[in-house]
mmCIF file of C-alpha atoms in Angstrom:
data_model
loop_
_atom_site.group_PDB
_atom_site.id
_atom_site.type_symbol
_atom_site.label_atom_id
_atom_site.label_comp_id
_atom_site.label_asym_id
_atom_site.label_seq_id
_atom_site.Cartn_x
_atom_site.Cartn_y
_atom_site.Cartn_z
ATOM 1 C CA MET U 30 -2.203 -6.887 -3.890
ATOM 2 C CA GLY U 31 -3.738 -7.345 -0.440
ATOM 3 C CA TRP U 32 -0.801 -5.502 1.133
ATOM 4 C CA MET U 33 -1.567 -2.428 -0.998
ATOM 5 C CA TYR U 34 -5.243 -2.628 0.019
ATOM 6 C CA GLY U 35 -4.108 -2.738 3.644
ATOM 7 C CA ALA U 36 -2.003 0.408 3.196
ATOM 8 C CA VAL U 37 -4.912 2.259 1.546
ATOM 9 C CA CYS U 38 -7.319 1.206 4.327
ATOM 10 C CA MET U 39 -4.915 2.341 7.050
ATOM 11 C CA THR U 40 -4.296 5.692 5.334
ATOM 12 C CA ALA U 41 -8.022 6.349 4.855
ATOM 13 C CA GLY U 42 -8.905 5.123 8.343
ATOM 14 C CA ILE U 43 -6.299 7.286 10.036
ATOM 15 C CA GLY U 44 -7.615 10.285 8.098
ATOM 16 C CA LEU U 45 -11.048 9.730 9.629
ATOM 17 C CA VAL U 46 -9.437 9.352 13.055
ATOM 18 C CA SER U 47 -7.820 12.759 12.551
ATOM 19 C CA LEU U 48 -11.214 14.295 11.832
ATOM 20 C CA ASN U 49 -12.707 12.639 14.905
ATOM 21 C CA ASP U 50 -9.940 13.802 17.265
ATOM 22 C CA GLY U 51 -10.869 17.431 16.670
ATOM 23 C CA ILE U 52 -14.565 16.716 17.264
ATOM 24 C CA ALA U 53 -13.789 14.700 20.415
ATOM 25 C CA LYS U 54 -11.736 17.541 21.897
ATOM 26 C CA TRP U 55 -14.581 19.971 21.185
ATOM 27 C CA LEU U 56 -17.220 17.696 22.770
ATOM 28 C CA THR U 57 -15.199 16.941 25.911
ATOM 29 C CA ASP U 58 -15.076 20.670 26.654
ATOM 30 C CA ALA U 59 -18.841 20.525 27.289
ATOM 31 C CA TYR U 60 -19.533 16.887 28.228
ATOM 32 C CA PRO U 61 -17.869 14.271 30.475
ATOM 33 C CA VAL U 62 -15.573 11.817 28.707
ATOM 34 C CA GLY U 63 -17.799 8.849 29.623
ATOM 35 C CA GLN U 64 -20.881 10.558 28.187
ATOM 36 C CA VAL U 65 -19.099 11.313 24.909
ATOM 37 C CA ILE U 66 -17.937 7.700 24.617
ATOM 38 C CA ALA U 67 -21.380 6.288 25.483
ATOM 39 C CA LEU U 68 -23.491 8.446 23.162
ATOM 40 C CA ARG U 69 -21.037 8.146 20.305
ATOM 41 C CA GLY U 70 -20.905 4.385 20.804
ATOM 42 C CA VAL U 71 -24.701 3.996 20.633
ATOM 43 C CA LEU U 72 -24.787 5.694 17.249
ATOM 44 C CA VAL U 73 -21.883 3.569 15.989
ATOM 45 C CA LEU U 74 -23.655 0.370 17.077
ATOM 46 C CA VAL U 75 -26.844 1.453 15.306
ATOM 47 C CA MET U 76 -24.799 1.885 12.120
ATOM 48 C CA ILE U 77 -22.999 -1.461 12.536
ATOM 49 C CA PHE U 78 -26.110 -3.563 13.124
ATOM 50 C CA GLY U 79 -28.133 -1.572 10.597
ATOM 51 C CA PHE U 80 -25.464 -2.212 7.962
ATOM 52 C CA ALA U 81 -25.214 -5.921 8.806
ATOM 53 C CA LEU U 82 -28.984 -6.478 8.700
ATOM 54 C CA SER U 83 -29.699 -4.357 5.632
ATOM 55 C CA THR U 84 -26.954 -5.988 3.538
ATOM 56 C CA GLY U 85 -27.593 -9.589 4.607
ATOM 57 C CA ARG U 86 -24.332 -9.848 6.547
ATOM 58 C CA ARG U 87 -25.880 -11.014 9.808
ATOM 59 C CA ARG U 88 -23.670 -14.127 9.845
ATOM 60 C CA GLN U 89 -20.585 -11.891 9.955
ATOM 61 C CA LEU U 90 -21.602 -10.748 13.437
ATOM 62 C CA ARG U 91 -21.033 -14.271 14.770
ATOM 63 C CA VAL U 92 -18.192 -14.557 17.306
ATOM 64 C CA THR U 93 -15.875 -17.572 17.179
ATOM 65 C CA HIS U 94 -13.430 -16.835 20.020
ATOM 66 C CA TRP U 95 -14.952 -14.758 22.801
ATOM 67 C CA ARG U 96 -11.707 -14.693 24.808
ATOM 68 C CA PHE U 97 -9.815 -12.891 22.055
ATOM 69 C CA GLN U 98 -12.759 -10.633 21.295
ATOM 70 C CA LEU U 99 -13.194 -9.522 24.908
ATOM 71 C CA THR U 100 -9.443 -9.100 25.405
ATOM 72 C CA ARG U 101 -9.309 -6.836 22.359
ATOM 73 C CA ALA U 102 -12.384 -4.926 23.588
ATOM 74 C CA ALA U 103 -10.825 -4.359 27.038
ATOM 75 C CA ILE U 104 -7.668 -2.998 25.414
ATOM 76 C CA ILE U 105 -9.792 -0.646 23.294
ATOM 77 C CA VAL U 106 -11.545 0.655 26.434
ATOM 78 C CA LEU U 107 -8.196 1.485 28.031
ATOM 79 C CA SER U 108 -6.765 3.144 24.917
ATOM 80 C CA THR U 109 -9.967 5.091 24.165
ATOM 81 C CA TYR U 110 -10.372 6.555 27.647
ATOM 82 C CA SER U 111 -6.720 7.457 28.064
ATOM 83 C CA PHE U 112 -6.456 9.179 24.676
ATOM 84 C CA ILE U 113 -9.722 11.107 24.964
ATOM 85 C CA TRP U 114 -8.652 12.310 28.413
ATOM 86 C CA ALA U 115 -5.347 13.327 26.827
ATOM 87 C CA LEU U 116 -7.222 15.332 24.185
ATOM 88 C CA LYS U 117 -9.235 17.002 26.945
ATOM 89 C CA LEU U 118 -6.150 17.996 28.964
ATOM 90 C CA MET U 119 -3.518 18.587 26.274
ATOM 91 C CA ALA U 120 -3.082 20.335 22.964
ATOM 92 C CA ILE U 121 -3.992 18.024 20.076
ATOM 93 C CA ALA U 122 -0.548 18.457 18.515
ATOM 94 C CA ASP U 123 1.219 17.362 21.719
ATOM 95 C CA ALA U 124 -1.022 14.336 22.257
ATOM 96 C CA THR U 125 -0.622 13.408 18.588
ATOM 97 C CA ALA U 126 3.161 13.695 18.748
ATOM 98 C CA ILE U 127 3.320 11.191 21.613
ATOM 99 C CA ALA U 128 0.783 8.890 19.961
ATOM 100 C CA PHE U 129 3.050 8.676 16.927
ATOM 101 C CA ALA U 130 5.377 6.467 18.922
ATOM 102 C CA GLY U 131 2.766 3.773 18.176
ATOM 103 C CA PRO U 132 4.335 2.406 14.966
ATOM 104 C CA ILE U 133 7.685 2.122 16.760
ATOM 105 C CA VAL U 134 6.099 0.217 19.675
ATOM 106 C CA THR U 135 4.180 -2.034 17.283
ATOM 107 C CA ALA U 136 7.267 -2.759 15.200
ATOM 108 C CA ALA U 137 9.091 -3.798 18.370
ATOM 109 C CA LEU U 138 6.235 -6.072 19.524
ATOM 110 C CA VAL U 139 5.323 -7.872 16.296
ATOM 111 C CA VAL U 140 8.577 -9.842 16.263
ATOM 112 C CA PRO U 141 8.099 -11.681 19.596
ATOM 113 C CA LEU U 142 4.275 -11.738 19.572
ATOM 114 C CA LEU U 143 3.441 -12.424 15.903
ATOM 115 C CA GLY U 144 6.694 -13.728 14.515
ATOM 116 C CA GLU U 145 6.765 -11.030 11.819
ATOM 117 C CA GLN U 146 10.108 -9.773 10.588
ATOM 118 C CA VAL U 147 10.918 -6.053 10.683
ATOM 119 C CA GLY U 148 14.197 -5.491 8.841
ATOM 120 C CA TRP U 149 16.635 -2.668 9.446
ATOM 121 C CA ARG U 150 15.441 -0.803 6.339
ATOM 122 C CA ARG U 151 11.855 -0.680 7.632
ATOM 123 C CA TRP U 152 13.093 0.366 11.075
ATOM 124 C CA ILE U 153 14.966 3.295 9.512
ATOM 125 C CA ALA U 154 11.893 4.265 7.472
ATOM 126 C CA ILE U 155 9.711 4.183 10.612
ATOM 127 C CA LEU U 156 12.147 6.376 12.534
ATOM 128 C CA VAL U 157 12.471 8.818 9.617
ATOM 129 C CA GLY U 158 8.675 9.138 9.490
ATOM 130 C CA PHE U 159 8.567 9.722 13.264
ATOM 131 C CA CYS U 160 11.174 12.485 12.954
ATOM 132 C CA GLY U 161 9.081 14.086 10.209
ATOM 133 C CA VAL U 162 6.053 14.121 12.509
ATOM 134 C CA LEU U 163 8.060 15.724 15.317
ATOM 135 C CA ILE U 164 9.204 18.439 12.901
ATOM 136 C CA MET U 165 5.582 19.174 11.995
ATOM 137 C CA VAL U 166 4.043 19.213 15.473
ATOM 138 C CA LYS U 167 6.938 20.966 17.272
ATOM 139 C CA PRO U 168 6.087 19.486 20.697
ATOM 140 C CA THR U 169 5.831 22.002 23.553
ATOM 141 C CA PRO U 170 7.141 21.555 27.124
ATOM 142 C CA GLU U 171 3.642 20.251 28.001
ATOM 143 C CA THR U 172 4.480 17.180 25.939
ATOM 144 C CA PHE U 173 6.900 16.088 28.645
ATOM 145 C CA SER U 174 4.609 16.658 31.659
ATOM 146 C CA ALA U 175 2.910 13.993 33.775
ATOM 147 C CA VAL U 176 -0.238 14.328 31.648
ATOM 148 C CA ALA U 177 1.837 13.016 28.734
ATOM 149 C CA LEU U 178 1.599 9.562 30.313
ATOM 150 C CA LEU U 179 -2.031 9.384 29.096
ATOM 151 C CA PRO U 180 -1.351 9.424 25.331
ATOM 152 C CA LEU U 181 1.754 7.290 25.910
ATOM 153 C CA PHE U 182 -0.348 4.653 27.678
ATOM 154 C CA ALA U 183 -2.969 4.931 24.923
ATOM 155 C CA THR U 184 -0.240 4.359 22.344
ATOM 156 C CA VAL U 185 1.025 1.198 24.028
ATOM 157 C CA MET U 186 -2.522 -0.137 24.395
ATOM 158 C CA GLY U 187 -3.213 0.751 20.758
ATOM 159 C CA SER U 188 -0.193 -1.290 19.699
ATOM 160 C CA PHE U 189 -1.450 -4.314 21.634
ATOM 161 C CA ARG U 190 -4.902 -3.801 20.040
ATOM 162 C CA ASP U 191 -3.351 -3.825 16.578
ATOM 163 C CA ILE U 192 -1.415 -7.007 17.316
ATOM 164 C CA VAL U 193 -4.471 -8.807 18.725
ATOM 165 C CA THR U 194 -6.475 -7.668 15.688
ATOM 166 C CA ARG U 195 -3.856 -9.137 13.375
ATOM 167 C CA LYS U 196 -3.859 -12.385 15.371
ATOM 168 C CA MET U 197 -7.668 -12.675 15.074
ATOM 169 C CA HIS U 198 -7.997 -11.946 11.360
ATOM 170 C CA LEU U 199 -8.231 -15.602 10.289
ATOM 171 C CA THR U 200 -11.089 -16.560 12.636
ATOM 172 C CA GLU U 201 -13.081 -13.359 13.283
ATOM 173 C CA SER U 202 -14.860 -11.138 10.763
ATOM 174 C CA THR U 203 -14.320 -7.390 10.601
ATOM 175 C CA LEU U 204 -17.947 -6.737 11.587
ATOM 176 C CA SER U 205 -17.789 -9.035 14.634
ATOM 177 C CA MET U 206 -14.614 -7.359 15.920
ATOM 178 C CA LEU U 207 -16.141 -3.942 15.333
ATOM 179 C CA ALA U 208 -19.433 -4.871 17.028
ATOM 180 C CA VAL U 209 -17.897 -6.481 20.125
ATOM 181 C CA GLY U 210 -15.297 -3.749 20.571
ATOM 182 C CA MET U 211 -17.794 -0.907 20.274
ATOM 183 C CA SER U 212 -20.342 -2.678 22.508
ATOM 184 C CA VAL U 213 -17.874 -3.009 25.390
ATOM 185 C CA VAL U 214 -16.581 0.554 24.931
ATOM 186 C CA THR U 215 -20.148 1.898 24.909
ATOM 187 C CA LEU U 216 -21.079 -0.032 28.053
ATOM 188 C CA SER U 217 -17.989 1.365 29.787
ATOM 189 C CA GLY U 218 -19.214 4.860 28.916
ATOM 190 C CA PHE U 219 -22.638 4.217 30.448
ATOM 191 C CA ALA U 220 -20.942 2.755 33.539
ATOM 192 C CA SER U 221 -19.553 6.224 34.267
ATOM 193 C CA TYR U 222 -23.055 7.695 34.674
ATOM 194 C CA PRO U 223 -23.347 7.287 38.487
ATOM 195 C CA PHE U 224 -19.960 8.939 39.039
ATOM 196 C CA VAL U 225 -20.086 12.058 36.839
ATOM 197 C CA ASP U 226 -22.730 14.647 35.984
ATOM 198 C CA TRP U 227 -23.959 13.994 32.459
ATOM 199 C CA GLN U 228 -25.096 17.113 30.643
ATOM 200 C CA PRO U 229 -28.174 17.620 28.429
ATOM 201 C CA VAL U 230 -27.065 17.407 24.802
ATOM 202 C CA ALA U 231 -27.479 20.706 22.985
ATOM 203 C CA LEU U 232 -29.332 20.514 19.689
ATOM 204 C CA SER U 233 -26.347 22.023 17.900
ATOM 205 C CA ASP U 234 -24.081 19.224 19.189
ATOM 206 C CA ILE U 235 -26.214 16.354 17.873
ATOM 207 C CA LEU U 236 -24.606 16.756 14.454
ATOM 208 C CA LEU U 237 -21.149 16.634 16.029
ATOM 209 C CA PHE U 238 -21.983 13.422 17.896
ATOM 210 C CA SER U 239 -23.349 11.944 14.665
ATOM 211 C CA LEU U 240 -20.258 12.904 12.667
ATOM 212 C CA SER U 241 -17.969 11.574 15.380
ATOM 213 C CA SER U 242 -19.844 8.248 15.357
ATOM 214 C CA LEU U 243 -19.658 8.011 11.577
ATOM 215 C CA PHE U 244 -15.928 8.756 11.541
ATOM 216 C CA VAL U 245 -15.148 6.342 14.398
ATOM 217 C CA GLY U 246 -17.171 3.486 12.915
ATOM 218 C CA ALA U 247 -15.732 3.883 9.416
ATOM 219 C CA ALA U 248 -12.184 4.373 10.716
ATOM 220 C CA GLN U 249 -12.312 1.253 12.903
ATOM 221 C CA PHE U 250 -13.718 -0.796 10.011
ATOM 222 C CA LEU U 251 -10.950 0.350 7.644
ATOM 223 C CA MET U 252 -8.194 -0.201 10.185
ATOM 224 C CA ILE U 253 -9.402 -3.710 11.028
ATOM 225 C CA GLU U 254 -9.456 -4.439 7.282
ATOM 226 C CA SER U 255 -5.876 -3.196 6.984
ATOM 227 C CA PHE U 256 -4.682 -5.735 9.584
ATOM 228 C CA ARG U 257 -6.712 -8.457 7.911
ATOM 229 C CA TYR U 258 -4.822 -8.101 4.632
ATOM 230 C CA SER U 259 -1.382 -6.848 5.701
ATOM 231 C CA GLU U 260 1.197 -7.505 8.398
ATOM 232 C CA ALA U 261 1.001 -5.206 11.423
ATOM 233 C CA GLY U 262 4.630 -4.145 11.037
ATOM 234 C CA PHE U 263 3.899 -3.059 7.474
ATOM 235 C CA VAL U 264 0.688 -1.028 7.846
ATOM 236 C CA THR U 265 1.194 0.735 11.199
ATOM 237 C CA PRO U 266 3.767 3.253 9.849
ATOM 238 C CA PHE U 267 1.002 4.620 7.617
ATOM 239 C CA LYS U 268 -0.534 6.085 10.774
ATOM 240 C CA TYR U 269 1.986 8.893 10.297
ATOM 241 C CA THR U 270 -0.131 10.132 7.390
ATOM 242 C CA SER U 271 -2.612 11.582 9.884
ATOM 243 C CA MET U 272 -0.442 14.695 10.056
ATOM 244 C CA ILE U 273 -0.742 15.067 6.291
ATOM 245 C CA TRP U 274 -4.512 14.638 6.607
ATOM 246 C CA ALA U 275 -4.535 17.312 9.312
ATOM 247 C CA VAL U 276 -2.662 19.726 7.040
ATOM 248 C CA LEU U 277 -5.024 19.070 4.120
ATOM 249 C CA ILE U 278 -8.135 19.423 6.282
ATOM 250 C CA GLY U 279 -6.821 22.636 7.802
ATOM 251 C CA PHE U 280 -6.108 24.091 4.376
ATOM 252 C CA PHE U 281 -9.350 23.158 2.619
ATOM 253 C CA VAL U 282 -11.729 23.674 5.574
ATOM 254 C CA TRP U 283 -10.193 26.633 7.411
ATOM 255 C CA GLY U 284 -7.782 28.012 4.832
ATOM 256 C CA ASP U 285 -4.737 27.436 7.060
ATOM 257 C CA VAL U 286 -1.564 27.722 4.994
ATOM 258 C CA PRO U 287 1.125 25.279 6.210
ATOM 259 C CA ASP U 288 4.395 26.859 7.354
ATOM 260 C CA LEU U 289 7.900 25.708 6.490
ATOM 261 C CA TRP U 290 7.989 23.352 9.502
ATOM 262 C CA ILE U 291 4.892 21.569 8.244
ATOM 263 C CA LEU U 292 6.159 21.371 4.682
ATOM 264 C CA GLY U 293 9.592 20.219 5.825
ATOM 265 C CA GLY U 294 8.159 17.474 8.041
ATOM 266 C CA THR U 295 5.802 16.270 5.332
ATOM 267 C CA ILE U 296 8.678 15.256 3.061
ATOM 268 C CA PRO U 297 10.159 12.538 5.342
ATOM 269 C CA VAL U 298 6.670 11.279 6.287
ATOM 270 C CA ILE U 299 5.680 10.786 2.643
ATOM 271 C CA GLY U 300 9.139 9.496 1.772
ATOM 272 C CA SER U 301 9.125 6.872 4.525
ATOM 273 C CA GLY U 302 5.688 5.642 3.464
ATOM 274 C CA LEU U 303 6.697 5.373 -0.183
ATOM 275 C CA TYR U 304 9.904 3.581 0.767
ATOM 276 C CA ILE U 305 8.035 1.044 2.897
ATOM 277 C CA LEU U 306 5.682 0.376 -0.031
ATOM 278 C CA HIS U 307 8.679 0.025 -2.348
ATOM 279 C CA ARG U 308 10.437 -2.456 -0.047
ATOM 280 C CA GLU U 309 7.240 -4.464 0.392
ATOM 281 C CA ARG U 310 6.799 -4.697 -3.389
ATOM 282 C CA ILE U 311 10.383 -5.959 -3.742
ATOM 283 C CA ARG U 312 9.928 -8.448 -0.900
ATOM 284 C CA ARG U 313 6.741 -9.819 -2.443
ATOM 285 C CA GLN U 314 8.406 -10.073 -5.853
ATOM 286 C CA LEU U 315 11.381 -11.965 -4.415
ATOM 287 C CA ALA U 316 9.047 -14.326 -2.586
ATOM 288 C CA THR U 317 7.121 -14.956 -5.828
ATOM 289 C CA ASP U 318 10.311 -15.561 -7.825
ATOM 290 C CA THR U 319 11.601 -17.976 -5.171
ATOM 291 C CA SER U 320 8.359 -19.976 -5.135
ATOM 292 C CA GLU U 321 8.351 -20.240 -8.918
ATOM 293 C CA SER U 322 11.966 -21.373 -9.217
#
């Protein structure tokens, strides 16, 4: 049932990413992007190493293949900066709509790069889920401006990150990938210090930085786990559930009642996810029956 665990991890991780996106947009209104990335990264690293040392998992921080680790970290730097800049310059819904091309890009790349098979049924389910997201976010004309290249670039880089993560899952631990990735991203944030004016952190924003760090660290851990136990082409479509998370958070936190567009788009998103799970269960059962016969 590792594939089911992978789907649950991706769904939970993307929910935390949704929470963090709102916080990141708020923080970048007052602080430079590099400062947000650096300060958030420091807190994440404190949590990672504190967790590893306090639970006796120090050995899991060991790196086996530095080349893969640093390649993955460099990709994360590119995707992180481009998407946070997109959040700073665009409406969250527009940036999110473009970012949802990610599962389509990943599905196209896993065949030549990982040798995974993405059948026509899964392709249809991915496209149906993408259409559901577009119905919910109702992209504005800003979605198609030059600034839209930022979340698009972040999406492509995110797809490469997911593929490299899947490729590393047999030799590198989740904690080592998390530690190396966040270390490089944090250093890149501090490297921006000579070029931009960092601002004193307001006392009221310390909690926001802390929450952002917690959400980012937990989300990255869960998403790495999802690629450890499931194929990339299988789990990436569950990123579409972030729109459902956004609706639930908006309702329970701010009392926002979803309109008919939101409700109508939710149906294909949920349906595509359930169908992908259903097809995976059938595929696993057929593989088991074949091996036993």
